[in-house]
Short mmCIF file of C-alpha atoms in Angstrom, two decimals:
data_model
loop_
_atom_site.label_atom_id
_atom_site.label_comp_id
_atom_site.label_asym_id
_atom_site.label_seq_id
_atom_site.Cartn_x
_atom_site.Cartn_y
_atom_site.Cartn_z
CA MET A 1 4.33 25.45 -16.43
CA SER A 2 6.61 26.08 -13.46
CA VAL A 3 6.33 28.99 -11.08
CA LEU A 4 9.78 30.19 -12.09
CA SER A 5 8.93 30.70 -15.76
CA PRO A 6 5.47 32.23 -16.10
CA ALA A 7 3.72 31.33 -19.33
CA PRO A 8 3.86 34.02 -22.03
CA LEU A 9 0.74 35.41 -23.69
CA LEU A 10 0.37 33.58 -26.99
CA SER A 11 -1.08 34.95 -30.21
CA PRO A 12 -4.24 33.12 -31.33
CA ASP A 13 -2.21 31.38 -34.03
CA SER A 14 0.45 30.26 -31.54
CA LEU A 15 -2.23 29.05 -29.17
CA GLU A 16 -3.80 27.02 -31.97
CA GLU A 17 -0.40 25.61 -32.84
CA ALA A 18 0.14 24.59 -29.21
CA LEU A 19 -3.28 22.94 -29.10
CA ARG A 20 -2.59 21.02 -32.31
CA SER A 21 0.78 19.84 -31.06
CA ILE A 22 -0.89 18.37 -27.95
CA GLY A 23 -3.07 16.32 -30.27
CA ALA A 24 -0.09 15.28 -32.37
CA GLU A 25 1.61 13.93 -29.24
CA ARG A 26 -1.22 12.69 -27.05
CA TYR A 27 -4.33 11.91 -29.10
CA HIS A 28 -5.32 8.25 -28.89
CA HIS A 29 -4.67 7.56 -32.58
CA LEU A 30 -1.14 6.81 -31.30
CA HIS A 31 -2.31 4.16 -28.82
CA PRO A 32 -1.34 0.55 -29.58
CA PHE A 33 -4.92 -0.61 -29.01
CA HIS A 34 -6.16 1.60 -31.86
CA ARG A 35 -3.36 0.41 -34.10
CA ALA A 36 -4.39 -3.18 -33.38
CA LEU A 37 -8.08 -2.37 -33.92
CA HIS A 38 -7.51 -0.70 -37.26
CA ASP A 39 -4.93 -3.17 -38.51
CA GLY A 40 -7.22 -6.15 -38.00
CA ARG A 41 -5.24 -7.72 -35.17
CA LEU A 42 -8.14 -8.01 -32.73
CA SER A 43 -10.57 -10.88 -32.26
CA ARG A 44 -14.31 -10.35 -32.45
CA GLY A 45 -14.46 -10.53 -28.64
CA GLN A 46 -11.84 -7.80 -28.32
CA VAL A 47 -13.72 -5.56 -30.77
CA GLN A 48 -16.89 -6.26 -28.77
CA ALA A 49 -15.14 -5.13 -25.58
CA TRP A 50 -14.08 -1.90 -27.28
CA ALA A 51 -17.58 -1.15 -28.58
CA LEU A 52 -19.23 -2.06 -25.28
CA ASN A 53 -16.98 0.24 -23.27
CA ARG A 54 -17.04 3.07 -25.80
CA TYR A 55 -20.85 2.93 -25.60
CA TYR A 56 -20.66 4.44 -22.13
CA TYR A 57 -18.60 7.33 -23.47
CA GLN A 58 -21.14 7.93 -26.26
CA SER A 59 -24.07 7.71 -23.87
CA ARG A 60 -22.66 10.37 -21.53
CA ILE A 61 -21.72 12.90 -24.22
CA PRO A 62 -25.23 14.44 -24.20
CA ALA A 63 -25.01 14.86 -20.39
CA LYS A 64 -21.64 16.56 -20.83
CA ASP A 65 -23.01 18.86 -23.54
CA ALA A 66 -26.21 19.65 -21.64
CA SER A 67 -24.29 20.73 -18.54
CA LEU A 68 -22.19 23.08 -20.66
CA LEU A 69 -25.24 24.32 -22.57
CA ALA A 70 -26.82 25.24 -19.23
CA ARG A 71 -23.92 27.59 -18.53
CA LEU A 72 -23.58 29.31 -21.92
CA PRO A 73 -24.60 32.96 -21.70
CA THR A 74 -26.19 33.76 -25.09
CA ALA A 75 -28.84 32.26 -27.34
CA GLU A 76 -26.32 32.23 -30.18
CA LEU A 77 -23.85 30.11 -28.23
CA ARG A 78 -26.59 27.84 -26.91
CA ARG A 79 -28.05 27.28 -30.41
CA GLU A 80 -24.61 26.33 -31.65
CA TRP A 81 -23.96 23.93 -28.77
CA ARG A 82 -27.50 22.55 -28.94
CA SER A 83 -26.73 21.06 -32.34
CA ARG A 84 -24.43 18.60 -30.56
CA LEU A 85 -27.38 17.32 -28.56
CA VAL A 86 -29.37 16.89 -31.77
CA ASP A 87 -26.45 15.04 -33.37
CA HIS A 88 -26.15 12.63 -30.46
CA ASP A 89 -29.73 12.17 -29.30
CA GLY A 90 -31.46 12.59 -32.69
CA ASP A 91 -34.95 13.90 -33.38
CA ALA A 92 -36.83 10.63 -32.99
CA PRO A 93 -36.30 7.18 -31.47
CA GLY A 94 -33.57 5.28 -33.28
CA THR A 95 -31.86 8.39 -34.67
CA GLY A 96 -28.73 10.18 -33.51
CA GLY A 97 -25.23 9.09 -32.60
CA VAL A 98 -26.02 7.13 -29.43
CA ALA A 99 -28.64 5.04 -31.29
CA ARG A 100 -26.18 4.52 -34.16
CA TRP A 101 -23.59 3.28 -31.69
CA LEU A 102 -26.07 0.61 -30.63
CA VAL A 103 -26.34 -0.42 -34.29
CA LEU A 104 -22.62 -1.07 -34.05
CA THR A 105 -22.88 -3.14 -30.85
CA ASP A 106 -25.86 -5.03 -32.40
CA GLY A 107 -23.80 -5.74 -35.50
CA LEU A 108 -21.00 -7.11 -33.35
CA GLY A 109 -23.43 -9.55 -31.77
CA LEU A 110 -23.79 -7.92 -28.36
CA ASP A 111 -27.13 -8.03 -26.58
CA ARG A 112 -28.53 -4.51 -26.52
CA ASP A 113 -29.98 -4.79 -23.01
CA TYR A 114 -26.63 -6.01 -21.74
CA VAL A 115 -24.82 -3.10 -23.40
CA THR A 116 -27.16 -0.43 -22.04
CA SER A 117 -27.25 -2.02 -18.55
CA LEU A 118 -23.53 -1.10 -18.28
CA GLU A 119 -23.07 -4.29 -16.25
CA GLY A 120 -20.01 -5.41 -18.16
CA LEU A 121 -18.26 -2.04 -18.25
CA LEU A 122 -14.65 -1.79 -17.15
CA PRO A 123 -14.53 0.32 -13.98
CA ALA A 124 -11.74 2.36 -15.59
CA THR A 125 -14.14 3.31 -18.39
CA ARG A 126 -16.74 4.47 -15.93
CA PHE A 127 -14.24 6.49 -13.87
CA SER A 128 -12.70 8.11 -16.98
CA VAL A 129 -15.99 9.08 -18.58
CA ASP A 130 -17.42 10.34 -15.30
CA ALA A 131 -14.27 12.44 -14.85
CA TYR A 132 -15.02 14.08 -18.21
CA VAL A 133 -18.62 14.88 -17.33
CA THR A 134 -17.49 16.30 -13.97
CA PHE A 135 -14.72 18.34 -15.61
CA VAL A 136 -17.13 20.00 -18.02
CA ARG A 137 -19.63 20.68 -15.25
CA GLU A 138 -17.13 22.16 -12.79
CA ARG A 139 -14.50 24.01 -14.85
CA THR A 140 -14.82 27.34 -16.66
CA VAL A 141 -16.79 27.49 -19.91
CA LEU A 142 -13.50 28.13 -21.71
CA GLU A 143 -11.92 24.96 -20.28
CA ALA A 144 -15.08 22.97 -21.00
CA VAL A 145 -15.08 24.12 -24.64
CA ALA A 146 -11.34 23.49 -24.97
CA SER A 147 -11.77 19.92 -23.70
CA SER A 148 -13.91 19.21 -26.78
CA LEU A 149 -11.04 20.03 -29.12
CA THR A 150 -10.00 16.39 -29.51
CA GLU A 151 -12.55 16.60 -32.33
CA LEU A 152 -9.92 18.51 -34.28
CA PHE A 153 -8.13 15.19 -34.61
CA SER A 154 -10.99 12.70 -34.91
CA PRO A 155 -11.64 12.78 -38.71
CA LEU A 156 -8.23 11.23 -39.26
CA ILE A 157 -8.90 8.37 -36.88
CA ILE A 158 -12.44 7.78 -38.15
CA GLY A 159 -11.47 7.56 -41.80
CA GLU A 160 -8.73 5.09 -40.97
CA ARG A 161 -11.02 3.15 -38.66
CA VAL A 162 -13.83 2.64 -41.15
CA SER A 163 -11.56 1.55 -43.99
CA GLY A 164 -9.37 -0.60 -41.73
CA MET A 165 -12.23 -2.37 -39.98
CA LEU A 166 -14.11 -3.06 -43.23
CA ARG A 167 -10.98 -4.45 -44.85
CA HIS A 168 -9.85 -6.63 -41.96
CA TYR A 169 -12.92 -7.95 -40.13
CA ASP A 170 -15.50 -10.15 -41.82
CA PHE A 171 -17.87 -9.51 -38.88
CA VAL A 172 -17.98 -5.75 -39.63
CA THR A 173 -20.16 -4.24 -42.38
CA GLN A 174 -20.67 -0.74 -43.78
CA GLU A 175 -24.08 -0.69 -42.11
CA THR A 176 -22.59 -1.61 -38.74
CA LEU A 177 -20.25 1.36 -38.99
CA ALA A 178 -23.05 3.85 -39.79
CA TYR A 179 -22.14 5.76 -36.62
CA PHE A 180 -18.99 7.13 -38.13
CA THR A 181 -20.15 8.58 -41.48
CA PRO A 182 -21.99 11.65 -40.09
CA ARG A 183 -19.17 12.23 -37.63
CA LEU A 184 -16.86 13.04 -40.55
CA THR A 185 -18.88 16.24 -41.14
CA GLN A 186 -20.21 16.88 -37.61
CA ALA A 187 -16.83 16.78 -35.86
CA PRO A 188 -15.14 19.41 -38.09
CA LYS A 189 -18.14 21.75 -37.80
CA ASP A 190 -18.08 21.40 -34.01
CA SER A 191 -14.34 21.71 -33.66
CA ASP A 192 -14.21 24.77 -35.98
CA PHE A 193 -16.61 26.52 -33.66
CA ALA A 194 -14.85 25.39 -30.47
CA LEU A 195 -11.45 26.37 -31.82
CA ALA A 196 -12.69 29.84 -32.80
CA TYR A 197 -14.20 30.21 -29.32
CA VAL A 198 -10.95 29.25 -27.60
CA ARG A 199 -8.85 31.48 -29.87
CA GLU A 200 -11.10 34.42 -29.03
CA HIS A 201 -11.71 33.86 -25.31
CA ALA A 202 -8.33 32.64 -24.04
CA ARG A 203 -6.93 36.14 -23.56
CA THR A 204 -4.58 35.80 -20.59
CA PRO A 205 -1.65 33.42 -20.07
CA GLU A 206 -3.65 31.72 -17.31
CA GLN A 207 -6.68 31.21 -19.56
CA GLN A 208 -4.46 29.89 -22.33
CA GLN A 209 -2.74 27.44 -19.99
CA GLY A 210 -6.17 26.39 -18.74
CA ALA A 211 -7.27 25.66 -22.30
CA LEU A 212 -4.09 23.69 -23.06
CA ASP A 213 -4.43 21.73 -19.81
CA ALA A 214 -8.08 20.98 -20.62
CA LEU A 215 -7.07 19.45 -23.94
CA ARG A 216 -4.28 17.46 -22.25
CA PHE A 217 -6.83 16.23 -19.70
CA LYS A 218 -9.20 15.12 -22.47
CA CYS A 219 -6.41 13.31 -24.33
CA SER A 220 -5.40 11.54 -21.11
CA LEU A 221 -8.97 10.39 -20.61
CA LEU A 222 -9.29 8.84 -24.07
CA TRP A 223 -5.83 7.30 -23.65
CA THR A 224 -6.73 5.83 -20.25
CA MET A 225 -9.81 4.15 -21.69
CA LEU A 226 -7.60 2.37 -24.24
CA ASP A 227 -4.98 1.45 -21.63
CA ALA A 228 -7.72 -0.30 -19.67
CA LEU A 229 -9.08 -2.10 -22.75
CA ASP A 230 -5.59 -3.16 -23.77
CA TYR A 231 -4.68 -4.41 -20.29
CA SER A 232 -7.96 -6.25 -19.80
CA TYR A 233 -8.47 -7.81 -23.23
CA VAL A 234 -5.16 -7.83 -25.12
CA SER A 235 -1.91 -7.56 -23.18
CA PRO A 236 -1.67 -9.24 -20.73
CA GLY A 237 -5.44 -9.76 -21.06
CA ARG A 238 -6.54 -9.81 -17.42
CA ILE A 239 -10.25 -9.00 -17.17
CA PRO A 240 -11.18 -7.41 -13.82
CA PRO A 241 -13.88 -9.01 -11.65
CA GLY A 242 -17.39 -8.46 -13.02
CA ALA A 243 -16.41 -7.04 -16.43
CA PHE A 244 -17.48 -8.34 -19.85
CA ARG A 245 -16.00 -11.70 -20.84
CA PRO A 246 -16.12 -12.50 -24.55
CA SER A 247 -17.79 -15.85 -25.14
CA MET B 1 -29.69 -8.29 -8.75
CA SER B 2 -32.14 -8.76 -11.63
CA VAL B 3 -35.64 -7.34 -11.79
CA LEU B 4 -37.06 -10.84 -12.02
CA SER B 5 -35.67 -12.00 -8.67
CA PRO B 6 -35.95 -9.24 -6.09
CA ALA B 7 -33.26 -9.40 -3.42
CA PRO B 8 -34.38 -11.00 -0.14
CA LEU B 9 -34.04 -9.21 3.19
CA LEU B 10 -30.87 -10.58 4.79
CA SER B 11 -30.23 -11.03 8.50
CA PRO B 12 -27.36 -8.86 9.80
CA ASP B 13 -25.16 -11.98 9.92
CA SER B 14 -26.01 -12.93 6.34
CA LEU B 15 -25.37 -9.38 5.20
CA GLU B 16 -21.97 -9.45 6.89
CA GLU B 17 -21.22 -12.77 5.26
CA ALA B 18 -22.14 -11.34 1.85
CA LEU B 19 -19.90 -8.32 2.47
CA ARG B 20 -17.00 -10.54 3.48
CA SER B 21 -17.41 -12.74 0.44
CA ILE B 22 -17.13 -9.67 -1.82
CA GLY B 23 -13.76 -8.96 -0.22
CA ALA B 24 -12.68 -12.58 -0.58
CA GLU B 25 -13.38 -12.38 -4.33
CA ARG B 26 -12.59 -8.79 -5.27
CA TYR B 27 -10.20 -7.18 -2.77
CA HIS B 28 -6.92 -6.15 -4.38
CA HIS B 29 -4.82 -8.61 -2.35
CA LEU B 30 -5.66 -10.94 -5.27
CA HIS B 31 -4.22 -8.60 -7.90
CA PRO B 32 -1.04 -9.75 -9.67
CA PHE B 33 0.61 -6.37 -9.06
CA HIS B 34 0.33 -6.84 -5.29
CA ARG B 35 1.63 -10.35 -5.56
CA ALA B 36 4.63 -9.04 -7.47
CA LEU B 37 5.12 -6.17 -4.99
CA HIS B 38 5.06 -8.45 -1.97
CA ASP B 39 7.10 -11.25 -3.51
CA GLY B 40 9.99 -8.96 -4.37
CA ARG B 41 9.55 -9.16 -8.13
CA LEU B 42 9.43 -5.40 -8.74
CA SER B 43 12.28 -3.02 -9.46
CA ARG B 44 12.88 0.06 -7.36
CA GLY B 45 11.34 2.19 -10.16
CA GLN B 46 8.20 0.06 -10.15
CA VAL B 47 7.87 0.34 -6.36
CA GLN B 48 8.37 4.11 -6.74
CA ALA B 49 5.52 4.24 -9.27
CA TRP B 50 3.26 2.39 -6.85
CA ALA B 51 4.09 4.68 -3.92
CA LEU B 52 3.79 7.83 -6.04
CA ASN B 53 0.35 6.90 -7.32
CA ARG B 54 -0.89 5.58 -4.00
CA TYR B 55 0.08 8.94 -2.48
CA TYR B 56 -2.82 10.56 -4.31
CA TYR B 57 -5.21 8.04 -2.76
CA GLN B 58 -3.81 8.74 0.72
CA SER B 59 -3.96 12.50 0.20
CA ARG B 60 -7.65 12.45 -0.75
CA ILE B 61 -8.84 10.19 2.08
CA PRO B 62 -9.27 13.16 4.45
CA ALA B 63 -11.42 14.95 1.82
CA LYS B 64 -13.53 11.82 1.48
CA ASP B 65 -13.91 11.52 5.26
CA ALA B 66 -14.65 15.22 5.75
CA SER B 67 -17.45 15.16 3.19
CA LEU B 68 -19.03 12.21 4.99
CA LEU B 69 -18.45 13.82 8.40
CA ALA B 70 -20.35 16.87 7.17
CA ARG B 71 -23.42 14.71 6.58
CA LEU B 72 -23.43 12.62 9.76
CA PRO B 73 -26.40 13.52 11.94
CA THR B 74 -25.14 13.10 15.53
CA ALA B 75 -22.18 14.23 17.59
CA GLU B 76 -21.51 10.60 18.48
CA LEU B 77 -21.19 9.55 14.85
CA ARG B 78 -19.16 12.63 13.97
CA ARG B 79 -16.73 12.06 16.88
CA GLU B 80 -16.23 8.51 15.73
CA TRP B 81 -15.64 9.50 12.11
CA ARG B 82 -13.47 12.46 13.12
CA SER B 83 -10.85 10.07 14.46
CA ARG B 84 -10.16 9.08 10.85
CA LEU B 85 -9.22 12.68 10.08
CA VAL B 86 -6.88 12.71 13.08
CA ASP B 87 -5.33 9.43 11.96
CA HIS B 88 -4.66 10.73 8.46
CA ASP B 89 -3.88 14.42 9.01
CA GLY B 90 -2.25 14.10 12.46
CA ASP B 91 -2.18 16.70 15.23
CA ALA B 92 0.91 18.58 14.10
CA PRO B 93 3.02 18.98 10.97
CA GLY B 94 4.79 15.75 10.08
CA THR B 95 2.32 13.50 11.90
CA GLY B 96 -0.54 11.40 10.56
CA GLY B 97 -0.89 8.91 7.77
CA VAL B 98 -0.46 11.28 4.82
CA ALA B 99 2.83 12.58 6.25
CA ARG B 100 3.95 9.00 6.95
CA TRP B 101 3.23 8.10 3.34
CA LEU B 102 5.66 10.84 2.32
CA VAL B 103 8.28 9.18 4.56
CA LEU B 104 7.77 6.13 2.36
CA THR B 105 8.17 8.08 -0.90
CA ASP B 106 11.23 9.86 0.60
CA GLY B 107 12.71 6.50 1.55
CA LEU B 108 12.20 5.25 -1.99
CA GLY B 109 14.20 8.20 -3.29
CA LEU B 110 11.35 10.25 -4.77
CA ASP B 111 11.49 14.03 -4.60
CA ARG B 112 8.81 15.19 -2.19
CA ASP B 113 7.83 18.25 -4.22
CA TYR B 114 7.44 16.06 -7.29
CA VAL B 115 5.25 13.60 -5.40
CA THR B 116 2.95 16.25 -3.95
CA SER B 117 2.76 18.17 -7.26
CA LEU B 118 0.90 15.12 -8.66
CA GLU B 119 2.58 15.84 -12.00
CA GLY B 120 3.63 12.26 -12.58
CA LEU B 121 0.34 10.66 -11.56
CA LEU B 122 -1.28 8.13 -13.87
CA PRO B 123 -4.55 9.64 -15.12
CA ALA B 124 -6.27 6.37 -14.17
CA THR B 125 -5.20 6.94 -10.55
CA ARG B 126 -6.67 10.43 -10.57
CA PHE B 127 -9.95 9.32 -12.13
CA SER B 128 -10.31 6.36 -9.74
CA VAL B 129 -9.58 8.31 -6.58
CA ASP B 130 -11.78 11.21 -7.66
CA ALA B 131 -14.57 8.72 -8.32
CA TYR B 132 -14.26 7.57 -4.71
CA VAL B 133 -14.44 11.09 -3.29
CA THR B 134 -17.46 11.83 -5.50
CA PHE B 135 -19.17 8.57 -4.51
CA VAL B 136 -18.87 9.34 -0.81
CA ARG B 137 -20.09 12.91 -1.33
CA GLU B 138 -23.10 12.00 -3.47
CA ARG B 139 -24.40 8.65 -2.22
CA THR B 140 -26.35 7.91 0.95
CA VAL B 141 -24.51 7.90 4.28
CA LEU B 142 -25.08 4.15 4.44
CA GLU B 143 -23.42 3.60 1.05
CA ALA B 144 -20.59 5.97 1.97
CA VAL B 145 -19.93 4.06 5.20
CA ALA B 146 -20.18 0.70 3.41
CA SER B 147 -17.61 1.80 0.84
CA SER B 148 -15.05 2.05 3.68
CA LEU B 149 -15.42 -1.63 4.49
CA THR B 150 -12.41 -2.65 2.42
CA GLU B 151 -10.66 -1.94 5.72
CA LEU B 152 -12.08 -5.24 6.94
CA PHE B 153 -9.54 -6.87 4.64
CA SER B 154 -6.56 -4.51 4.87
CA PRO B 155 -4.74 -5.93 7.95
CA LEU B 156 -4.04 -9.12 6.01
CA ILE B 157 -2.48 -7.26 3.08
CA ILE B 158 -0.52 -4.87 5.30
CA GLY B 159 1.09 -7.61 7.40
CA GLU B 160 2.10 -9.46 4.27
CA ARG B 161 3.30 -6.26 2.62
CA VAL B 162 5.58 -5.15 5.45
CA SER B 163 7.22 -8.54 5.93
CA GLY B 164 7.47 -9.19 2.18
CA MET B 165 8.92 -5.80 1.28
CA LEU B 166 11.45 -5.87 4.14
CA ARG B 167 12.59 -9.36 3.16
CA HIS B 168 12.86 -8.77 -0.57
CA TYR B 169 13.93 -5.17 -1.16
CA ASP B 170 17.23 -3.79 0.08
CA PHE B 171 15.95 -0.24 -0.63
CA VAL B 172 13.12 -0.63 1.89
CA THR B 173 13.60 -0.24 5.66
CA GLN B 174 11.39 -0.60 8.72
CA GLU B 175 11.46 3.18 9.07
CA THR B 176 10.35 3.68 5.47
CA LEU B 177 7.33 1.48 6.13
CA ALA B 178 6.28 3.43 9.26
CA TYR B 179 2.98 4.25 7.55
CA PHE B 180 1.71 0.75 7.93
CA THR B 181 2.28 -0.02 11.62
CA PRO B 182 -0.51 2.20 13.04
CA ARG B 183 -2.85 1.04 10.28
CA LEU B 184 -2.78 -2.46 11.79
CA THR B 185 -4.73 -1.11 14.77
CA GLN B 186 -6.55 1.85 13.17
CA ALA B 187 -8.13 -0.12 10.31
CA PRO B 188 -9.78 -2.79 12.53
CA LYS B 189 -11.14 -0.11 14.89
CA ASP B 190 -12.59 1.81 11.94
CA SER B 191 -13.97 -1.22 10.16
CA ASP B 192 -15.55 -2.60 13.36
CA PHE B 193 -17.49 0.63 13.68
CA ALA B 194 -18.43 0.81 9.98
CA LEU B 195 -19.52 -2.82 9.93
CA ALA B 196 -21.73 -2.35 12.99
CA TYR B 197 -23.24 0.75 11.35
CA VAL B 198 -24.02 -1.11 8.13
CA ARG B 199 -25.43 -4.14 9.99
CA GLU B 200 -27.75 -1.83 11.90
CA HIS B 201 -28.79 0.64 9.20
CA ALA B 202 -29.19 -1.58 6.12
CA ARG B 203 -32.75 -2.59 6.95
CA THR B 204 -34.41 -3.07 3.57
CA PRO B 205 -33.36 -5.25 0.63
CA GLU B 206 -32.64 -2.07 -1.35
CA GLN B 207 -30.42 -0.64 1.39
CA GLN B 208 -28.60 -3.95 1.71
CA GLN B 209 -28.00 -4.15 -2.03
CA GLY B 210 -26.80 -0.54 -1.94
CA ALA B 211 -24.27 -1.43 0.76
CA LEU B 212 -23.07 -4.49 -1.15
CA ASP B 213 -22.78 -2.48 -4.36
CA ALA B 214 -20.84 0.23 -2.51
CA LEU B 215 -18.28 -2.32 -1.36
CA ARG B 216 -18.07 -3.79 -4.89
CA PHE B 217 -17.51 -0.25 -6.21
CA LYS B 218 -14.71 0.35 -3.72
CA CYS B 219 -13.03 -2.96 -4.56
CA SER B 220 -13.23 -2.11 -8.27
CA LEU B 221 -11.57 1.23 -7.62
CA LEU B 222 -8.60 -0.27 -5.76
CA TRP B 223 -8.35 -2.97 -8.43
CA THR B 224 -8.40 -0.40 -11.25
CA MET B 225 -5.53 1.52 -9.69
CA LEU B 226 -3.41 -1.66 -9.76
CA ASP B 227 -4.48 -2.53 -13.32
CA ALA B 228 -3.17 0.88 -14.40
CA LEU B 229 0.11 0.47 -12.49
CA ASP B 230 0.59 -3.03 -13.88
CA TYR B 231 -0.16 -1.95 -17.47
CA SER B 232 2.02 1.15 -17.29
CA TYR B 233 5.04 -0.18 -15.38
CA VAL B 234 5.06 -3.98 -15.53
CA SER B 235 3.14 -5.77 -18.25
CA PRO B 236 3.39 -4.65 -21.02
CA GLY B 237 4.95 -1.60 -19.34
CA ARG B 238 3.65 1.23 -21.49
CA ILE B 239 3.77 4.52 -19.59
CA PRO B 240 1.13 7.02 -20.76
CA PRO B 241 2.19 10.50 -21.94
CA GLY B 242 3.24 12.76 -19.08
CA ALA B 243 3.32 10.13 -16.32
CA PHE B 244 6.25 9.28 -14.02
CA ARG B 245 9.20 7.58 -15.72
CA PRO B 246 11.60 5.77 -13.38
CA SER B 247 15.15 6.96 -13.92
#
């Protein structure tokens, strides 16, 4: 938004429309790497690289949510946000989204100790995910909540992913993809809450632009992770020094 | 270094050798984007994209150095490190390395306000550079100093860059490349000091591994910036949403 044309104050509905149009233009369902993943055009090694790198994102989501939780002002808000920690970390060993992601990397034939060591991670993955955790820790609560709104768009990608991967890859099973099933109900519940929060609390043009920028930032982060995977493992396929090499 | 084979304590000479071998294997002079840049295989738009993105790196170097300066314990060390701030920020408007980088972007035909607005930056550039500033702020002084040791290897790349770019690109002049000339003397002075500091202060196997890891981290960061430029502007040449598009 340029200095010469100050942003107008949007109605909550117009703000929501603007948020949704960012997703329609910038969410990573449009990225060629996801198209290739879902259409069955990747090798097992390329799918391994995706799951290995995405593990780091999954593993840092609880840190991101905890740092926001620590700054929420009411028990009601904290209870709501706390459910994300339960979803990701579970109630017992082996439960929760992070553990279910490791079921996926197991199923793809990756060594679990290697995955959790992060040794084979693309540096771009680390820098992108760390930028997200830092963003949520350092920006306003409104911007932090708004950055979670990519979940508005994730059910679409997850449905397509599960059906596409099961259809196209003989090394992928329903059990391997167990991560995604609960996300189809968790993500809409979470994004409904976050969207209502942003609609209610973005009350000035500056706050609204901050919320829109936060969602753009989050989209750019997910996009950057796929750029790096695509460059390193698909086209042209140049793996940086030290990163995972499919066997 | 695995848990099963603890790292040995290295002599200062062996530590230096290990540091230099990291550069020989991982410094970005080996990256295909730099080869293409120096060999004249890039278009003006691709060189613009490189200079635009690299501007963000240049502009954050003083922040990185100031955060380290703030943690150095003696006037002697601070005076030494302060010279980096003078080199980059100059003594008057229009002087110093950051201003000279803008002479380069001017010379390449980029609008200065657009460059400094950072609007066209690749997100991967932002995340990588921010990771460097955060690393230097949060790690030990020894690791922060060690992460600067890529300057041991920069004179080689700069000499090759200046001669290669002047020979191959008719849109590049000696004046445009004024940034690089002082770096040929500044970088060795700085890296001599940093290397002596690391040789002296890395006295345990853990400290030595921390210094080696810091240099690996820094190499991965420079490499990641070129991966993103190469992916976005060369091969396959897919520019992410919102980033600079050569006209």
